[in-house]
mmCIF file of C-alpha atoms in Angstrom:
data_model
loop_
_atom_site.group_PDB
_atom_site.id
_atom_site.type_symbol
_atom_site.label_atom_id
_atom_site.label_comp_id
_atom_site.label_asym_id
_atom_site.label_seq_id
_atom_site.Cartn_x
_atom_site.Cartn_y
_atom_site.Cartn_z
ATOM 1 C CA MET A 1 111.242 46.015 -223.721
ATOM 2 C CA SER A 2 113.078 44.657 -226.782
ATOM 3 C CA ALA A 3 116.567 45.484 -227.995
ATOM 4 C CA ALA A 4 114.730 46.903 -230.805
ATOM 5 C CA THR A 5 112.933 49.477 -228.808
ATOM 6 C CA GLU A 6 116.332 50.545 -226.919
ATOM 7 C CA ILE A 7 118.551 51.821 -229.526
ATOM 8 C CA ALA A 8 119.183 55.064 -230.742
ATOM 9 C CA GLU A 9 116.965 56.416 -233.857
ATOM 10 C CA SER A 10 120.094 56.812 -235.931
ATOM 11 C CA ASP A 11 121.314 53.407 -235.123
ATOM 12 C CA ARG A 12 117.546 52.440 -236.050
ATOM 13 C CA ALA A 13 117.787 54.032 -239.495
ATOM 14 C CA ALA A 14 121.306 52.789 -240.416
ATOM 15 C CA ILE A 15 120.408 49.381 -239.574
ATOM 16 C CA ASP A 16 117.152 49.441 -241.807
ATOM 17 C CA ALA A 17 119.120 50.998 -244.710
ATOM 18 C CA PHE A 18 122.053 48.465 -244.713
ATOM 19 C CA ILE A 19 119.276 45.603 -244.238
ATOM 20 C CA GLU A 20 117.382 46.723 -247.352
ATOM 21 C CA ARG A 21 120.820 47.253 -249.369
ATOM 22 C CA VAL A 22 121.724 43.807 -248.440
ATOM 23 C CA TRP A 23 118.619 42.304 -249.793
ATOM 24 C CA SER A 24 118.546 44.249 -253.051
ATOM 25 C CA LEU A 25 122.048 43.272 -253.778
ATOM 26 C CA ASP A 26 122.436 39.722 -252.661
ATOM 27 C CA GLY A 27 118.373 38.666 -251.970
ATOM 28 C CA LEU A 28 119.444 36.900 -249.182
ATOM 29 C CA ALA A 29 116.503 34.738 -247.212
ATOM 30 C CA ASP A 30 114.293 36.355 -244.814
ATOM 31 C CA LEU A 31 116.031 34.377 -241.726
ATOM 32 C CA THR A 32 119.139 35.478 -242.827
ATOM 33 C CA LEU A 33 118.218 39.155 -242.698
ATOM 34 C CA ALA A 34 116.604 38.767 -239.418
ATOM 35 C CA ALA A 35 119.416 37.228 -237.713
ATOM 36 C CA TYR A 36 121.651 40.189 -239.389
ATOM 37 C CA ARG A 37 119.239 42.779 -237.595
ATOM 38 C CA GLY A 38 119.195 40.848 -234.465
ATOM 39 C CA ASP A 39 122.790 41.115 -234.067
ATOM 40 C CA LEU A 40 123.071 44.478 -235.087
ATOM 41 C CA GLU A 41 120.508 46.191 -232.690
ATOM 42 C CA HIS A 42 121.584 43.559 -229.929
ATOM 43 C CA CYS A 43 125.174 45.455 -230.352
ATOM 44 C CA ALA A 44 123.238 48.840 -230.622
ATOM 45 C CA ALA A 45 121.463 48.341 -227.331
ATOM 46 C CA TRP A 46 124.499 47.147 -225.341
ATOM 47 C CA LEU A 47 126.551 50.356 -226.973
ATOM 48 C CA ARG A 48 123.637 52.717 -225.622
ATOM 49 C CA ALA A 49 123.327 51.445 -222.368
ATOM 50 C CA ARG A 50 126.975 52.529 -222.256
ATOM 51 C CA GLY A 51 126.612 56.190 -223.763
ATOM 52 C CA SER A 52 127.402 55.301 -227.425
ATOM 53 C CA SER A 53 125.975 54.120 -230.532
ATOM 54 C CA LEU A 54 126.411 51.849 -233.338
ATOM 55 C CA VAL A 55 127.115 54.383 -236.134
ATOM 56 C CA ASP A 56 129.517 56.020 -233.283
ATOM 57 C CA ALA A 57 131.211 53.032 -232.188
ATOM 58 C CA THR A 58 135.075 52.958 -231.690
ATOM 59 C CA HIS A 59 137.397 49.749 -231.881
ATOM 60 C CA GLU A 60 137.563 49.760 -228.031
ATOM 61 C CA ASN A 61 133.975 49.804 -227.681
ATOM 62 C CA LEU A 62 133.345 46.559 -229.914
ATOM 63 C CA SER A 63 136.394 44.853 -228.481
ATOM 64 C CA ARG A 64 134.907 45.268 -225.356
ATOM 65 C CA TYR A 65 131.725 44.127 -226.298
ATOM 66 C CA LEU A 66 133.076 41.134 -227.926
ATOM 67 C CA GLY A 67 135.249 40.367 -224.857
ATOM 68 C CA GLU A 68 132.087 40.175 -222.659
ATOM 69 C CA ARG A 69 130.246 37.791 -225.174
ATOM 70 C CA GLY A 70 133.159 35.616 -224.715
ATOM 71 C CA GLN A 71 133.128 35.859 -220.965
ATOM 72 C CA LYS A 72 129.412 34.454 -220.956
ATOM 73 C CA LYS A 73 130.423 31.423 -222.640
ATOM 74 C CA ILE A 74 129.068 32.352 -226.034
ATOM 75 C CA LYS A 75 130.570 30.010 -228.685
ATOM 76 C CA ALA A 76 133.257 31.386 -230.811
ATOM 77 C CA ARG A 77 131.323 30.547 -234.008
ATOM 78 C CA SER A 78 128.395 33.127 -233.066
ATOM 79 C CA ASN A 79 130.942 35.531 -232.285
ATOM 80 C CA ALA A 80 132.598 35.172 -235.570
ATOM 81 C CA ARG A 81 129.100 35.328 -237.234
ATOM 82 C CA LEU A 82 128.664 38.616 -235.173
ATOM 83 C CA LEU A 83 131.875 40.189 -236.320
ATOM 84 C CA THR A 84 131.242 39.423 -239.921
ATOM 85 C CA VAL A 85 127.613 41.005 -239.646
ATOM 86 C CA LEU A 86 129.491 44.042 -238.185
ATOM 87 C CA ARG A 87 132.406 44.146 -240.630
ATOM 88 C CA ARG A 88 129.791 44.164 -243.475
ATOM 89 C CA PHE A 89 127.720 46.677 -241.525
ATOM 90 C CA TYR A 90 130.638 49.317 -241.296
ATOM 91 C CA SER A 91 132.116 48.582 -244.678
ATOM 92 C CA ASP A 92 128.610 49.590 -246.119
ATOM 93 C CA TYR A 93 128.325 52.448 -243.794
ATOM 94 C CA ALA A 94 131.746 54.037 -244.918
ATOM 95 C CA ARG A 95 130.293 54.195 -248.521
ATOM 96 C CA THR A 96 127.910 56.807 -247.415
ATOM 97 C CA ARG A 97 130.342 58.669 -244.923
ATOM 98 C CA SER A 98 133.833 60.026 -246.718
ATOM 99 C CA ASP A 99 135.297 60.619 -243.193
ATOM 100 C CA PHE A 100 134.193 57.328 -241.335
ATOM 101 C CA ASP A 101 136.991 55.268 -239.766
ATOM 102 C CA ASP A 102 135.569 51.571 -239.520
ATOM 103 C CA PRO A 103 135.974 50.358 -236.116
ATOM 104 C CA THR A 104 135.964 46.918 -236.894
ATOM 105 C CA LEU A 105 139.196 47.070 -239.116
ATOM 106 C CA LEU A 106 141.460 45.716 -236.213
ATOM 107 C CA LEU A 107 139.654 43.614 -234.376
ATOM 108 C CA ASP A 108 140.510 39.818 -234.291
ATOM 109 C CA ALA A 109 138.232 37.008 -235.324
ATOM 110 C CA PRO A 110 137.919 34.445 -232.491
ATOM 111 C CA LYS A 111 139.574 31.030 -233.246
ATOM 112 C CA LEU A 112 136.973 28.411 -234.494
ATOM 113 C CA PRO A 113 137.457 24.687 -233.886
ATOM 114 C CA ARG A 114 138.105 22.824 -236.976
ATOM 115 C CA ASN A 115 134.723 20.658 -236.985
ATOM 116 C CA LEU A 116 134.861 18.594 -240.160
ATOM 117 C CA PRO A 117 131.557 17.251 -241.396
ATOM 118 C CA LYS A 118 130.628 13.931 -240.523
ATOM 119 C CA ALA A 119 130.313 11.622 -243.799
ATOM 120 C CA LEU A 120 129.251 8.004 -243.902
ATOM 121 C CA SER A 121 131.365 5.533 -245.606
ATOM 122 C CA GLU A 122 129.819 4.172 -248.931
ATOM 123 C CA ARG A 123 129.050 0.666 -247.140
ATOM 124 C CA GLU A 124 127.183 2.665 -244.716
ATOM 125 C CA ILE A 125 125.529 4.700 -247.573
ATOM 126 C CA GLU A 126 124.551 1.306 -249.189
ATOM 127 C CA ALA A 127 123.025 0.180 -246.050
ATOM 128 C CA LEU A 128 120.850 3.120 -245.089
ATOM 129 C CA ILE A 129 119.630 3.745 -248.712
ATOM 130 C CA THR A 130 118.516 -0.063 -248.831
ATOM 131 C CA ALA A 131 116.699 0.017 -245.372
ATOM 132 C CA PRO A 132 113.587 1.105 -246.534
ATOM 133 C CA ASN A 133 110.657 -1.667 -247.514
ATOM 134 C CA ILE A 134 110.084 -0.454 -250.927
ATOM 135 C CA GLU A 135 106.896 -2.854 -251.052
ATOM 136 C CA THR A 136 105.038 -0.058 -249.302
ATOM 137 C CA PRO A 137 104.428 3.746 -250.668
ATOM 138 C CA LEU A 138 105.885 5.254 -247.826
ATOM 139 C CA GLY A 139 108.778 2.905 -248.340
ATOM 140 C CA LEU A 140 109.438 3.543 -251.908
ATOM 141 C CA ARG A 141 109.054 7.258 -251.089
ATOM 142 C CA ASP A 142 111.830 7.151 -248.621
ATOM 143 C CA ARG A 143 113.944 4.996 -250.746
ATOM 144 C CA THR A 144 113.482 7.667 -253.617
ATOM 145 C CA MET A 145 114.227 10.306 -251.096
ATOM 146 C CA LEU A 146 117.561 8.974 -249.813
ATOM 147 C CA GLU A 147 118.869 8.041 -253.348
ATOM 148 C CA LEU A 148 118.161 11.514 -254.507
ATOM 149 C CA MET A 149 119.543 13.051 -251.331
ATOM 150 C CA TYR A 150 122.678 11.027 -251.850
ATOM 151 C CA ALA A 151 123.002 11.248 -255.697
ATOM 152 C CA SER A 152 122.477 15.233 -255.798
ATOM 153 C CA GLY A 153 123.633 16.360 -252.524
ATOM 154 C CA LEU A 154 120.265 18.293 -251.481
ATOM 155 C CA ARG A 155 119.767 20.143 -248.260
ATOM 156 C CA VAL A 156 116.902 18.819 -246.748
ATOM 157 C CA SER A 157 115.133 22.050 -246.967
ATOM 158 C CA GLU A 158 115.498 21.707 -250.715
ATOM 159 C CA LEU A 159 114.431 18.376 -250.857
ATOM 160 C CA VAL A 160 111.207 18.613 -249.189
ATOM 161 C CA THR A 161 110.149 22.076 -250.825
ATOM 162 C CA LEU A 162 110.868 20.354 -254.070
ATOM 163 C CA PRO A 163 107.576 21.251 -256.484
ATOM 164 C CA ILE A 164 107.027 18.154 -259.277
ATOM 165 C CA ALA A 165 107.688 20.937 -261.574
ATOM 166 C CA ALA A 166 111.476 20.903 -260.628
ATOM 167 C CA LEU A 167 111.772 17.630 -262.116
ATOM 168 C CA ASN A 168 113.027 17.137 -265.599
ATOM 169 C CA LEU A 169 113.121 13.467 -266.280
ATOM 170 C CA ARG A 170 113.813 13.771 -269.987
ATOM 171 C CA GLN A 171 117.158 15.840 -269.359
ATOM 172 C CA GLY A 172 117.504 14.236 -265.852
ATOM 173 C CA VAL A 173 118.020 17.369 -263.724
ATOM 174 C CA LEU A 174 116.437 19.157 -260.954
ATOM 175 C CA ARG A 175 115.870 22.934 -260.786
ATOM 176 C CA VAL A 176 116.646 23.505 -257.061
ATOM 177 C CA THR A 177 116.102 26.577 -255.060
ATOM 178 C CA GLY A 178 118.682 27.210 -252.445
ATOM 179 C CA LYS A 179 120.012 29.468 -250.053
ATOM 180 C CA GLY A 180 119.006 33.237 -250.682
ATOM 181 C CA GLY A 181 116.592 32.033 -253.141
ATOM 182 C CA LYS A 182 119.272 31.242 -255.630
ATOM 183 C CA ASP A 183 118.197 28.544 -258.543
ATOM 184 C CA ARG A 184 120.754 25.856 -259.659
ATOM 185 C CA LEU A 185 120.243 23.041 -261.991
ATOM 186 C CA VAL A 186 121.387 19.748 -260.398
ATOM 187 C CA PRO A 187 121.910 16.276 -262.272
ATOM 188 C CA VAL A 188 120.153 13.554 -260.683
ATOM 189 C CA GLY A 189 121.839 10.534 -262.000
ATOM 190 C CA GLU A 190 120.483 7.415 -263.693
ATOM 191 C CA ASN A 191 119.851 5.257 -260.753
ATOM 192 C CA ALA A 192 118.037 7.943 -258.829
ATOM 193 C CA LEU A 193 115.760 8.869 -261.711
ATOM 194 C CA ASP A 194 114.860 5.125 -262.143
ATOM 195 C CA TRP A 195 113.825 5.377 -258.572
ATOM 196 C CA ILE A 196 112.132 8.519 -259.249
ATOM 197 C CA THR A 197 110.172 7.340 -262.099
ATOM 198 C CA ARG A 198 108.894 4.076 -260.227
ATOM 199 C CA TYR A 199 107.872 6.472 -257.249
ATOM 200 C CA LEU A 200 105.746 8.724 -259.493
ATOM 201 C CA LYS A 201 104.190 5.778 -260.878
ATOM 202 C CA GLU A 202 103.720 3.327 -257.945
ATOM 203 C CA ALA A 203 103.632 5.187 -254.926
ATOM 204 C CA ARG A 204 102.957 8.906 -255.273
ATOM 205 C CA PRO A 205 99.343 8.555 -256.650
ATOM 206 C CA GLN A 206 98.393 6.401 -253.573
ATOM 207 C CA LEU A 207 99.857 9.019 -251.256
ATOM 208 C CA ALA A 208 98.243 11.805 -253.342
ATOM 209 C CA LYS A 209 94.898 10.352 -252.709
ATOM 210 C CA GLY A 210 93.087 11.789 -255.508
ATOM 211 C CA ARG A 211 94.235 15.535 -255.206
ATOM 212 C CA ALA A 212 97.122 17.314 -257.198
ATOM 213 C CA PRO A 213 99.473 18.613 -254.490
ATOM 214 C CA ASP A 214 102.663 20.706 -256.095
ATOM 215 C CA SER A 215 105.252 18.879 -253.710
ATOM 216 C CA LEU A 216 107.434 16.132 -255.226
ATOM 217 C CA PHE A 217 107.778 13.856 -252.240
ATOM 218 C CA LEU A 218 104.400 13.442 -250.012
ATOM 219 C CA SER A 219 103.556 12.654 -246.505
ATOM 220 C CA ASN A 220 100.778 10.165 -245.897
ATOM 221 C CA ARG A 221 98.117 13.407 -245.753
ATOM 222 C CA ALA A 222 98.997 13.987 -249.453
ATOM 223 C CA ALA A 223 101.122 17.012 -248.594
ATOM 224 C CA GLY A 224 104.339 18.013 -248.659
ATOM 225 C CA MET A 225 106.704 16.901 -245.944
ATOM 226 C CA THR A 226 108.662 19.053 -243.338
ATOM 227 C CA ARG A 227 112.212 18.856 -242.737
ATOM 228 C CA GLN A 228 111.197 17.477 -239.396
ATOM 229 C CA MET A 229 109.787 14.612 -241.103
ATOM 230 C CA ALA A 230 112.317 13.939 -243.607
ATOM 231 C CA TRP A 231 115.199 13.765 -240.968
ATOM 232 C CA MET A 232 112.928 11.370 -238.747
ATOM 233 C CA MET A 233 112.929 9.372 -241.661
ATOM 234 C CA VAL A 234 116.797 9.490 -242.293
ATOM 235 C CA ARG A 235 117.203 8.708 -238.737
ATOM 236 C CA LYS A 236 114.621 5.725 -238.369
ATOM 237 C CA HIS A 237 116.009 3.868 -241.689
ATOM 238 C CA ALA A 238 120.058 4.534 -240.339
ATOM 239 C CA LEU A 239 119.162 2.945 -236.978
ATOM 240 C CA ALA A 240 117.565 0.148 -238.815
ATOM 241 C CA ALA A 241 120.812 -0.042 -241.078
ATOM 242 C CA GLY A 242 123.031 -0.398 -237.538
ATOM 243 C CA ILE A 243 124.646 3.069 -238.324
ATOM 244 C CA PRO A 244 125.315 4.684 -234.823
ATOM 245 C CA ALA A 245 122.874 7.497 -234.088
ATOM 246 C CA LYS A 246 126.118 9.937 -233.305
ATOM 247 C CA LYS A 247 126.832 9.478 -236.852
ATOM 248 C CA ILE A 248 123.543 10.828 -238.168
ATOM 249 C CA SER A 249 123.030 14.383 -238.477
ATOM 250 C CA PRO A 250 120.939 16.878 -240.901
ATOM 251 C CA HIS A 251 123.248 16.995 -243.435
ATOM 252 C CA VAL A 252 124.946 13.593 -243.511
ATOM 253 C CA LEU A 253 123.880 12.233 -246.913
ATOM 254 C CA ARG A 254 125.125 15.703 -248.465
ATOM 255 C CA HIS A 255 128.506 15.647 -246.584
ATOM 256 C CA SER A 256 128.556 12.267 -247.967
ATOM 257 C CA PHE A 257 127.828 12.957 -251.448
ATOM 258 C CA ALA A 258 130.586 15.757 -251.473
ATOM 259 C CA THR A 259 133.280 13.864 -249.645
ATOM 260 C CA HIS A 260 132.694 10.428 -251.948
ATOM 261 C CA LEU A 261 132.745 12.869 -255.051
ATOM 262 C CA LEU A 262 136.307 14.384 -253.990
ATOM 263 C CA ASN A 263 137.617 10.873 -253.031
ATOM 264 C CA HIS A 264 136.661 9.743 -256.879
ATOM 265 C CA GLY A 265 138.470 12.777 -258.220
ATOM 266 C CA ALA A 266 135.656 15.344 -258.821
ATOM 267 C CA ASP A 267 136.434 18.909 -259.437
ATOM 268 C CA LEU A 268 136.081 21.358 -256.653
ATOM 269 C CA ARG A 269 134.674 24.024 -258.599
ATOM 270 C CA ALA A 270 132.428 21.577 -260.005
ATOM 271 C CA LEU A 271 131.592 20.254 -256.770
ATOM 272 C CA GLN A 272 130.831 24.130 -255.376
ATOM 273 C CA MET A 273 128.212 24.361 -258.109
ATOM 274 C CA LEU A 274 126.338 20.979 -257.427
ATOM 275 C CA LEU A 275 126.432 22.122 -253.899
ATOM 276 C CA GLY A 276 125.313 25.717 -254.378
ATOM 277 C CA HIS A 277 127.733 27.109 -252.257
ATOM 278 C CA SER A 278 128.139 31.075 -252.881
ATOM 279 C CA THR A 279 131.878 30.844 -252.323
ATOM 280 C CA LEU A 280 134.775 28.044 -252.899
ATOM 281 C CA SER A 281 136.236 28.431 -249.323
ATOM 282 C CA THR A 282 132.943 26.867 -248.087
ATOM 283 C CA THR A 283 133.336 23.871 -250.545
ATOM 284 C CA GLN A 284 137.092 23.624 -249.793
ATOM 285 C CA ILE A 285 136.209 22.168 -246.077
ATOM 286 C CA TYR A 286 135.538 18.661 -247.883
ATOM 287 C CA THR A 287 139.343 18.549 -249.300
ATOM 288 C CA LEU A 288 140.102 18.416 -245.624
ATOM 289 C CA ILE A 289 137.711 15.475 -244.980
ATOM 290 C CA ALA A 290 139.455 13.689 -248.135
ATOM 291 C CA LYS A 291 143.036 14.285 -246.416
ATOM 292 C CA GLU A 292 141.849 12.946 -243.288
ATOM 293 C CA ASN A 293 140.451 9.914 -244.678
ATOM 294 C CA LEU A 294 143.632 9.401 -246.860
ATOM 295 C CA LYS A 295 145.905 9.700 -243.437
ATOM 296 C CA ARG A 296 143.463 7.394 -241.627
ATOM 297 C CA LEU A 297 143.715 4.745 -244.175
ATOM 298 C CA HIS A 298 147.667 4.901 -244.546
ATOM 299 C CA ALA A 299 147.626 4.504 -240.693
ATOM 300 C CA GLU A 300 145.449 1.349 -241.095
ATOM 301 C CA HIS A 301 147.100 -0.283 -244.008
ATOM 302 C CA HIS A 302 150.984 0.849 -244.563
ATOM 303 C CA PRO A 303 153.092 -1.549 -242.840
ATOM 304 C CA ARG A 304 154.871 1.656 -241.114
ATOM 305 C CA GLY A 305 151.577 3.615 -240.820
#
């Protein structure tokens, strides 16, 4: 029996109302809403098995629940996300109950390890981007995709879902649909525009095979690419460029884009807009990378480093 069938009716109604309000206010993606619901239903099922419910939970109930999760070796990041969902749920619930005491107010968030995003060096980026064989349609497509990811900091999911209509060659911008269905305009840059123009002229017609697919980047089956295909492509060319596999991740070009912009003096709020982050705090992680790089350079090159 699933957790969804084991929760109290009052909890189910409260979760449904919360998900509906969050969707209407923030327009969150379906996967995010499903994750919210799953976290809340699992907690509600745990509470019901112990004679309580989500809407009547106390600080002690939730503290014990989080403690048990920690004992089961559930990662701190997962518990931190759960606590964020619980806090938002109870904050929302309190708006409908004037006498309600939020049980999450005194809960401590788990300490998270500071995992800085990995970024390639500018030399490694150059080696990666120039690895594809541009004499073939697929190689030219790959070169163009790599150029665009690094030039615009796109998420891989954003890249593979780009419709050809999202591209404005005259203005040199893309209309990108990011997380939560939010659109943003992203500048492309002259170098990437040149490669896109060449790809549209020389490679895409061959990949389209006489059809008229909507996707900008096509597989050899005349259809849009998947995330998995895109990252197999990145890994293939990274290995060909001599970049260690441990340095390749789904976000490596996006992280490199952000880090290199900051290293060259970009404004943090401008970077936030380019990356499509909803809050500045998410973008600020890249300032830590820039500081780490400066410390490393100082240690390597200063006579008293």
